[in-house]
Structure formats: structure tokens, C-alpha cells
Short mmCIF file of C-alpha atoms and ligand atoms in Angstrom, two decimals:
data_model
loop_
_atom_site.label_atom_id
_atom_site.label_comp_id
_atom_site.label_asym_id
_atom_site.label_seq_id
_atom_site.Cartn_x
_atom_site.Cartn_y
_atom_site.Cartn_z
CA MET W 146 3.03 -33.79 20.60
CA ALA W 147 0.45 -31.30 21.75
CA ILE W 148 -3.33 -31.76 21.62
CA VAL W 149 -4.66 -29.80 18.69
CA LEU W 150 -7.52 -27.48 19.70
CA SER W 151 -9.62 -27.58 16.53
CA GLY W 152 -11.86 -24.56 16.04
CA LYS W 153 -14.18 -26.53 13.76
CA ALA W 154 -15.45 -28.75 16.58
CA VAL W 155 -16.23 -25.66 18.67
CA ALA W 156 -17.93 -23.89 15.72
CA ASP W 157 -19.97 -26.93 14.78
CA LYS W 158 -21.35 -27.19 18.31
CA ILE W 159 -22.28 -23.42 18.40
CA LYS W 160 -23.89 -23.61 14.94
CA GLN W 161 -25.86 -26.61 15.95
CA ASP W 162 -27.24 -24.80 18.96
CA CYS W 163 -27.96 -21.76 16.73
CA GLN W 164 -29.90 -23.82 14.20
CA GLN W 165 -32.17 -25.21 16.87
CA GLN W 166 -32.74 -21.80 18.48
CA ALA W 167 -33.36 -20.15 15.10
CA ALA W 168 -35.87 -22.81 14.20
CA GLN W 169 -37.68 -22.19 17.49
CA LEU W 170 -37.73 -18.39 16.90
CA ARG W 171 -39.06 -18.88 13.41
CA LYS W 172 -41.86 -21.05 14.77
CA GLN W 173 -42.81 -18.09 16.98
CA GLY W 174 -42.81 -15.78 13.96
CA SER W 175 -39.35 -14.14 14.52
CA ILE W 176 -36.79 -14.32 11.78
CA PRO W 177 -33.29 -13.64 13.06
CA ARG W 178 -31.59 -11.13 10.79
CA LEU W 179 -28.07 -9.76 10.49
CA GLN W 180 -27.56 -6.52 8.54
CA ILE W 181 -24.10 -6.10 7.13
CA ILE W 182 -23.11 -2.65 5.93
CA ARG W 183 -20.03 -2.45 3.73
CA VAL W 184 -18.55 0.74 2.23
CA GLY W 185 -16.43 0.02 -0.91
CA GLU W 186 -15.00 -3.20 -2.21
CA ARG W 187 -12.05 -4.12 0.05
CA THR W 188 -11.02 -7.72 -0.72
CA ASP W 189 -10.82 -8.58 3.05
CA ASP W 190 -14.34 -7.31 3.61
CA VAL W 191 -15.79 -9.20 0.62
CA TYR W 192 -14.12 -12.43 1.83
CA TYR W 193 -15.39 -11.88 5.44
CA GLN W 194 -18.84 -11.08 4.14
CA LYS W 195 -18.96 -14.33 2.19
CA SER W 196 -17.98 -16.39 5.17
CA LEU W 197 -20.60 -14.70 7.30
CA GLU W 198 -23.32 -15.19 4.73
CA LYS W 199 -22.42 -18.89 4.63
CA ALA W 200 -22.50 -19.18 8.43
CA CYS W 201 -25.87 -17.36 8.52
CA ALA W 202 -27.35 -19.63 5.86
CA ALA W 203 -26.23 -22.66 7.81
CA THR W 204 -27.87 -21.46 11.02
CA ASN W 205 -31.25 -20.22 9.65
CA ILE W 206 -30.39 -16.53 9.96
CA ASP W 207 -31.34 -14.05 7.25
CA CYS W 208 -28.34 -11.98 6.23
CA THR W 209 -28.87 -8.72 4.33
CA VAL W 210 -25.92 -6.91 2.83
CA THR W 211 -25.93 -3.24 2.00
CA VAL W 212 -22.99 -2.26 -0.20
CA LEU W 213 -22.37 1.53 -0.29
CA ASP W 214 -20.30 3.34 -2.85
CA GLU W 215 -17.14 4.83 -1.37
CA GLN W 216 -18.47 8.25 -2.33
CA ILE W 217 -21.63 7.89 -0.22
CA GLY W 218 -20.14 10.14 2.48
CA GLN W 219 -20.58 10.16 6.28
CA GLN W 220 -24.17 11.39 6.14
CA GLY W 221 -25.21 8.66 3.72
CA LEU W 222 -23.55 5.99 5.79
CA GLU W 223 -25.11 7.28 9.02
CA GLN W 224 -28.54 7.26 7.30
CA GLN W 225 -28.17 3.60 6.54
CA LEU W 226 -27.02 2.76 10.03
CA SER W 227 -29.89 4.72 11.59
CA GLN W 228 -32.37 2.95 9.37
CA ALA W 229 -31.03 -0.45 10.45
CA ALA W 230 -30.96 0.70 14.09
CA GLN W 231 -34.67 1.55 13.95
CA ASP W 232 -35.80 -1.49 11.85
CA PRO W 233 -37.40 -4.01 14.22
CA ALA W 234 -36.74 -6.76 11.71
CA VAL W 235 -32.96 -6.27 12.09
CA HIS W 236 -31.45 -7.85 15.14
CA GLY W 237 -27.72 -7.54 14.53
CA ILE W 238 -25.78 -4.78 12.69
CA LEU W 239 -22.22 -5.11 11.40
CA LEU W 240 -20.25 -2.30 9.81
CA PHE W 241 -17.04 -3.40 8.18
CA SER W 242 -13.95 -1.38 9.11
CA PRO W 243 -11.58 0.19 8.40
CA LEU W 244 -13.75 2.70 6.52
CA PRO W 245 -12.28 4.54 3.51
CA LYS W 246 -10.34 7.69 4.22
CA GLY W 247 -12.36 10.67 5.41
CA TYR W 248 -15.03 8.72 7.35
CA ASP W 249 -15.47 9.04 11.10
CA LEU W 250 -15.80 5.40 12.26
CA THR W 251 -16.55 6.28 15.91
CA ALA W 252 -19.49 8.54 14.93
CA ALA W 253 -20.71 5.86 12.65
CA VAL W 254 -20.65 2.95 15.04
CA SER W 255 -22.08 5.05 17.84
CA LEU W 256 -25.34 4.78 15.88
CA ILE W 257 -25.51 1.03 16.55
CA PRO W 258 -27.66 0.38 19.54
CA THR W 259 -25.96 -1.92 22.11
CA ALA W 260 -28.77 -4.48 21.77
CA LYS W 261 -27.97 -4.88 18.04
CA ASP W 262 -24.15 -4.36 18.36
CA VAL W 263 -23.21 -8.03 17.72
CA ASP W 264 -19.49 -7.33 17.38
CA CYS W 265 -19.01 -4.70 20.08
CA LEU W 266 -18.33 -1.82 17.68
CA ASN W 267 -19.95 0.95 19.66
CA PRO W 268 -17.76 2.38 22.48
CA LEU W 269 -20.85 2.17 24.74
CA SER W 270 -20.86 -1.65 24.29
CA SER W 271 -17.13 -1.77 25.16
CA GLY W 272 -18.00 0.26 28.26
CA VAL W 273 -20.52 -2.45 29.31
CA ILE W 274 -17.91 -5.21 28.73
CA PHE W 275 -15.31 -3.29 30.78
CA THR W 276 -17.57 -2.30 33.67
CA GLY W 277 -19.57 -5.54 33.75
CA CYS W 278 -22.65 -3.38 34.26
CA GLY W 279 -25.52 -4.15 31.89
CA GLU W 280 -25.56 -6.38 28.81
CA ALA W 281 -23.56 -6.14 25.61
CA TYR W 282 -22.00 -8.57 23.15
CA PRO W 283 -18.22 -8.87 23.38
CA PRO W 284 -16.19 -8.71 20.13
CA CYS W 285 -16.67 -12.04 18.36
CA THR W 286 -12.91 -12.81 18.24
CA ALA W 287 -12.51 -12.34 22.05
CA ALA W 288 -15.64 -14.41 22.62
CA ALA W 289 -14.25 -17.14 20.26
CA VAL W 290 -11.18 -17.49 22.40
CA MET W 291 -13.32 -17.92 25.55
CA GLU W 292 -15.53 -20.45 23.78
CA MET W 293 -12.51 -22.47 22.70
CA LEU W 294 -11.11 -22.49 26.25
CA LYS W 295 -14.53 -23.49 27.57
CA TYR W 296 -15.07 -26.25 25.00
CA TYR W 297 -11.70 -27.86 25.79
CA ASP W 298 -12.24 -27.42 29.50
CA ALA W 299 -9.15 -25.26 30.12
CA GLN W 300 -8.83 -24.24 33.75
CA LEU W 301 -8.88 -20.51 34.12
CA SER W 302 -9.70 -19.75 37.74
CA GLY W 303 -6.49 -18.73 39.54
CA ARG W 304 -4.33 -19.50 36.50
CA ASN W 305 -1.87 -17.15 34.78
CA VAL W 306 -2.98 -16.11 31.43
CA THR W 307 -0.79 -13.87 29.19
CA ILE W 308 -2.36 -12.11 26.26
CA VAL W 309 0.11 -10.54 23.75
CA GLY W 310 -1.75 -7.67 22.05
CA ARG W 311 -3.84 -4.92 23.60
CA SER W 312 -6.21 -3.89 20.78
CA LEU W 313 -9.83 -3.03 21.42
CA VAL W 314 -10.95 -5.94 19.24
CA VAL W 315 -8.96 -8.69 20.90
CA GLY W 316 -6.53 -8.08 23.85
CA LYS W 317 -8.44 -5.56 25.97
CA PRO W 318 -11.87 -7.11 25.91
CA LEU W 319 -10.45 -10.60 26.17
CA SER W 320 -8.65 -9.55 29.36
CA MET W 321 -12.02 -8.55 30.87
CA LEU W 322 -13.68 -11.84 29.89
CA LEU W 323 -10.74 -13.75 31.47
CA LEU W 324 -10.90 -11.64 34.65
CA ALA W 325 -14.59 -12.54 34.88
CA GLN W 326 -13.43 -16.18 34.96
CA ASN W 327 -11.01 -15.40 37.81
CA ALA W 328 -7.87 -15.78 35.71
CA THR W 329 -4.76 -13.74 36.67
CA VAL W 330 -4.24 -11.70 33.46
CA THR W 331 -1.09 -10.25 32.01
CA ILE W 332 -1.40 -8.05 28.94
CA ALA W 333 1.86 -7.68 26.92
CA HIS W 334 2.47 -5.45 23.90
CA SER W 335 5.18 -4.09 21.66
CA TYR W 336 6.83 -2.23 24.54
CA SER W 337 6.94 -5.25 26.84
CA GLU W 338 10.52 -6.25 27.77
CA ASN W 339 11.67 -9.83 27.54
CA LEU W 340 8.43 -11.18 26.06
CA PRO W 341 9.56 -14.74 25.86
CA ALA W 342 10.08 -14.86 29.61
CA ILE W 343 6.63 -13.25 30.24
CA CYS W 344 5.00 -15.91 28.06
CA ARG W 345 6.97 -18.77 29.60
CA ARG W 346 5.60 -17.85 33.07
CA ALA W 347 1.96 -18.27 31.91
CA ASP W 348 -0.30 -21.29 32.07
CA VAL W 349 -2.16 -20.04 28.95
CA VAL W 350 -0.59 -17.91 26.25
CA ILE W 351 -2.80 -16.06 23.88
CA ALA W 352 -0.95 -14.65 20.85
CA ALA W 353 -2.70 -11.67 19.27
CA ALA W 354 0.12 -9.57 17.96
CA GLY W 355 -0.42 -9.86 14.24
CA ARG W 356 3.26 -10.96 13.66
CA ALA W 357 3.69 -14.09 11.54
CA LYS W 358 5.37 -16.99 13.44
CA MET W 359 6.85 -14.59 16.02
CA PHE W 360 6.27 -16.94 18.93
CA ARG W 361 8.93 -19.57 18.62
CA GLY W 362 9.95 -22.35 20.98
CA ASN W 363 11.68 -20.00 23.41
CA TYR W 364 8.24 -18.52 24.30
CA PHE W 365 6.84 -21.75 25.67
CA THR W 366 7.28 -24.29 28.40
CA PRO W 367 5.80 -27.79 28.79
CA GLY W 368 2.19 -28.05 30.04
CA GLN W 369 1.02 -24.67 28.65
CA VAL W 370 -2.05 -24.00 26.45
CA ALA W 371 -1.19 -21.93 23.44
CA ILE W 372 -4.02 -20.06 21.66
CA ASP W 373 -3.18 -18.36 18.34
CA VAL W 374 -5.52 -15.47 17.29
CA GLY W 375 -3.13 -14.22 14.55
CA ILE W 376 -4.15 -14.29 10.87
CA ASN W 377 -1.08 -13.38 8.76
CA ASP W 378 0.20 -13.98 5.23
CA ASP W 379 2.53 -16.88 5.55
CA PRO W 380 5.97 -15.61 4.55
CA ASP W 381 7.12 -19.29 3.83
CA ASN W 382 4.04 -20.19 1.85
CA PRO W 383 2.77 -17.30 -0.33
CA GLY W 384 -1.03 -17.18 -0.81
CA HIS W 385 -1.58 -19.05 2.49
CA ILE W 386 -2.21 -17.82 6.07
CA CYS W 387 -0.37 -18.55 9.30
CA GLY W 388 -0.68 -17.58 12.92
CA ASP W 389 1.51 -15.64 15.31
CA ILE W 390 2.82 -18.87 16.74
CA ASP W 391 5.46 -20.86 14.99
CA TYR W 392 3.37 -23.95 15.09
CA GLU W 393 6.05 -26.56 14.29
CA THR W 394 8.38 -25.55 17.22
CA ALA W 395 5.57 -24.70 19.71
CA GLU W 396 3.58 -27.87 19.34
CA GLN W 397 6.57 -29.97 20.37
CA ILE W 398 6.61 -28.18 23.74
CA VAL W 399 3.13 -27.17 24.90
CA ALA W 400 0.33 -29.42 26.11
CA ALA W 401 -2.34 -28.01 23.74
CA ILE W 402 -2.30 -25.58 20.81
CA SER W 403 -4.82 -23.98 18.39
CA PRO W 404 -3.78 -24.13 14.77
CA VAL W 405 -4.06 -21.51 12.02
CA PRO W 406 -6.07 -21.98 9.89
CA GLY W 407 -8.67 -24.12 11.62
CA GLY W 408 -8.48 -22.50 15.11
CA ILE W 409 -9.95 -19.30 16.46
CA GLY W 410 -10.77 -17.95 13.04
CA SER W 411 -13.21 -20.78 12.42
CA ILE W 412 -15.25 -19.95 15.53
CA THR W 413 -15.61 -16.20 14.99
CA SER W 414 -18.50 -16.32 12.49
CA ALA W 415 -20.34 -18.95 14.49
CA ILE W 416 -20.14 -16.59 17.48
CA MET W 417 -21.56 -13.79 15.31
CA CYS W 418 -24.57 -16.06 14.54
CA ALA W 419 -24.99 -16.84 18.25
CA HIS W 420 -25.02 -13.14 19.03
CA VAL W 421 -27.66 -12.44 16.30
CA ILE W 422 -29.90 -15.25 17.60
CA ASP W 423 -29.62 -14.06 21.17
CA ALA W 424 -30.45 -10.44 20.07
CA CYS W 425 -33.45 -11.80 18.18
CA ALA W 426 -34.63 -13.82 21.14
CA LYS W 427 -34.31 -10.83 23.42
CA SER W 428 -36.19 -8.52 21.11
CA CYS W 429 -38.89 -11.18 20.69
CA ALA W 430 -39.18 -11.49 24.52
CA ALA W 431 -39.39 -7.71 24.94
CA ALA W 432 -42.10 -7.40 22.26
CA LYS W 433 -44.14 -10.13 24.03
CA LYS W 434 -43.80 -8.37 27.39
CA GLN W 435 -45.09 -5.11 25.82
CA ALA W 436 -48.07 -6.89 24.14
P1 NAP J 88 -3.64 -4.75 16.13
O1 NAP J 88 -4.76 -3.77 16.36
O2 NAP J 88 -2.56 -4.45 15.15
O3 NAP J 88 -2.92 -4.98 17.55
C1 NAP J 88 -1.72 -5.75 17.67
C2 NAP J 88 -1.31 -5.72 19.11
O4 NAP J 88 -0.09 -6.56 19.22
C3 NAP J 88 -0.86 -4.37 19.60
O5 NAP J 88 -1.34 -4.20 20.96
C4 NAP J 88 0.61 -4.33 19.57
O6 NAP J 88 1.24 -3.62 20.57
C5 NAP J 88 0.94 -5.82 19.75
N1 NAP J 88 2.20 -6.14 19.12
C6 NAP J 88 2.53 -6.03 17.84
N2 NAP J 88 3.79 -6.41 17.55
C7 NAP J 88 4.22 -6.85 18.77
C8 NAP J 88 5.48 -7.39 19.15
N3 NAP J 88 6.50 -7.54 18.33
N4 NAP J 88 5.59 -7.73 20.48
C9 NAP J 88 4.58 -7.62 21.28
N5 NAP J 88 3.40 -7.08 21.01
C10 NAP J 88 3.22 -6.67 19.74
O7 NAP J 88 -4.16 -6.21 15.74
P2 NAP J 88 -5.58 -6.93 16.19
O8 NAP J 88 -6.71 -6.38 15.39
O9 NAP J 88 -5.68 -7.05 17.71
O10 NAP J 88 -5.26 -8.39 15.56
C11 NAP J 88 -4.25 -9.22 16.08
C12 NAP J 88 -4.10 -10.37 15.21
O11 NAP J 88 -5.35 -11.16 15.29
C13 NAP J 88 -3.95 -10.10 13.72
O12 NAP J 88 -3.09 -11.14 13.11
C14 NAP J 88 -5.34 -10.19 13.13
O13 NAP J 88 -5.32 -10.53 11.75
C15 NAP J 88 -5.87 -11.32 13.95
N6 NAP J 88 -7.30 -11.32 14.10
C16 NAP J 88 -7.91 -12.49 14.09
C17 NAP J 88 -9.29 -12.58 14.14
C18 NAP J 88 -9.96 -13.92 14.15
O14 NAP J 88 -11.09 -14.08 13.95
N7 NAP J 88 -9.17 -15.01 14.36
C19 NAP J 88 -10.07 -11.40 14.29
C20 NAP J 88 -9.43 -10.21 14.41
C21 NAP J 88 -8.03 -10.12 14.34
P3 NAP J 88 1.10 -2.03 20.73
O15 NAP J 88 -0.23 -1.77 21.29
O16 NAP J 88 2.20 -1.62 21.65
O17 NAP J 88 1.26 -1.47 19.33
#
């Protein structure tokens, strides 16, 4: 039986640190604030918004939500983003995507300054993560994987890590974060041949393909760490979610495994809070320097 890598324990630790730092900032007169901008009423967005509001409330962060009508148009959306970008009381900005048809997401997120880009939406922030030059916040999900590996003391330096998935939100930035820890990184995708063999060769397998229970026993070997980023509708249990890894078969083989739910997904909103607090602390320090 594998060790279960609970995300809750990781998230609780991050939230505890956030609470203390936020209390400290408030004492100094700075109130950490996240500004969420949502266009329309997508169920996923509303659900994610609620979980972020809850995490912010638990960590002493003010969370403001601006809900825009789908008809607001690109100009109206950009106006809101520019306003938040210029507002010194806002430390983190999050625009939910995908946007409704007809909107230019890249143009919109390009208005989020790197210092307030707490989920790495602006391509400029990605550039910083990829070059390692300057400071930017990595996407919360990629950072959540790193926090989980760190919390459970997974060895990365010199180890083979395979990520399945090459999106800009998960696979690509995660590969950079792992490289920075001296891991030997393989990125696989839908064109990769003999994926089970690629995964079996790794010390750490990170599944981020968005395919329910695709990673069955033949993808794993004993001693591996298996991290499941996937959030999918469970085909065997309607109304519930499952990961990319077929948990029942994998956990009998690997040394450690993160569950879904209760794994990476539970850490993501805590990371968002940590990014907002860090952004607030940096803006507070910069203001003091100027004074
Ligand atoms: P995405 O943009 O759809 O990317 C999926 C990636 O997986 C692509 O690179 C794709 O390859 C690859 N892929 C798809 N099917 C594959 C297959 N059969 N074999 C090998 N590779 C395959 O998805 P994403 O946004 O990265 O999200 C991935 C998963 O993570 C989803 O389940 C999503 O819900 C979940 N997620 C979780 C969190 C969290 O907080 N836990 C946050 C974000 C996303 P190609 O590039 O070749 O198409």
C-alpha cells in the first residue's frame, strides 16, 4: 500500500503561514487584497470563485469579486483590468478563463502587471518563469505540485521526473520549476509513443493529461512517486470527480500517491493566497523604500 500524499496537510501549513503574515501586514497598515474578475456565469468559475473566497477569508485576505456581464465587451473588460492594475490597494489580480466567445484573452491578461499576476496569466510572467530572469509567480497548480513534493520531502535533484501534459498552466511551467531543482525532466503529450514505458522509467510521474483514470497499473513500477493533477468527471461515479490516475490499481504498486479529490486541487487556492500575501508584502516594502 502506498503512502497517501494528502493535499490538505500541505494546504493547512501554507494557510497557517499566510494567516500569520497577513496579520503582520495588517498591523503595519497593509491589507492584502485579491481582485477576481469574472465575465459571465460559468458554473466552474462560480465554484472556483467560492473556494478562493473561502481560502482568502481563512487567511485574512480581502477578496473583491467583479462580475461582468457577458456583453461588456473587450474594452469594458480591459477598463476593469487597467483599473485593478493601477489600484495600489489591489495586490493580486485573477481573471477567470476561458472568456466568452469573441474576447481576446491574451490582450486582456497582458494588462495584469507581473507584480500582481498571482496565477501567471500574462505571457510576460511566463517569460520570467521560463528564463529564470526576474521575479514572477508561477501558475498556482504548478506551484502546488512543487509544494507537495517539498512537503513530503521527495528527492528531485538528479531524479527522473516525467510530466504527462504540456499545457501552459501545468506541464510547461512545472518542467521549469523541476529543472530549477535539478530534476531530469521528460515532458510527454498526446503524440508520445509508448507512454506507459516512458512513465515506468521515471522516479516521479506527474499526470496532467485531463483523461479520467487513464494511468493504470501498467504505467507504474514499485518505488515511484505518483502525483495526480487531473480533475475529471468520474465516469464510474456520476457527480463526483476523479484524477488521471486509476488510483485503485496504481496505489498497489507505487511508493506514494496523491489522491483526487484531496490532493493537488486542495493546495492550489492556498498557493494563490500565499502569492497575494507575498505581492502585498513586496508592495508594502517598496512603498516604505520610496517614503
Ligand atoms: P490541457 O490544456 O487540456 O492539456 C492537456 C495535456 O495533456 C496536453 O498537453 C495534451 O497533449 C496531454 N494529453 C491529453 N491526452 C493525452 C493522452 N491520451 N496521452 C498523453 N498526453 C495527453 O489541460 P490542463 O489545463 O493542463 O489540465 C490538465 C488536467 O489538470 C485537467 O484534468 C485539469 O482539470 C486539471 N487541472 C487541475 C488543476 C488543479 O488545481 N488541480 C488546475 C488546472 C488543471 P497535447 O499537447 O499533445 O494535446
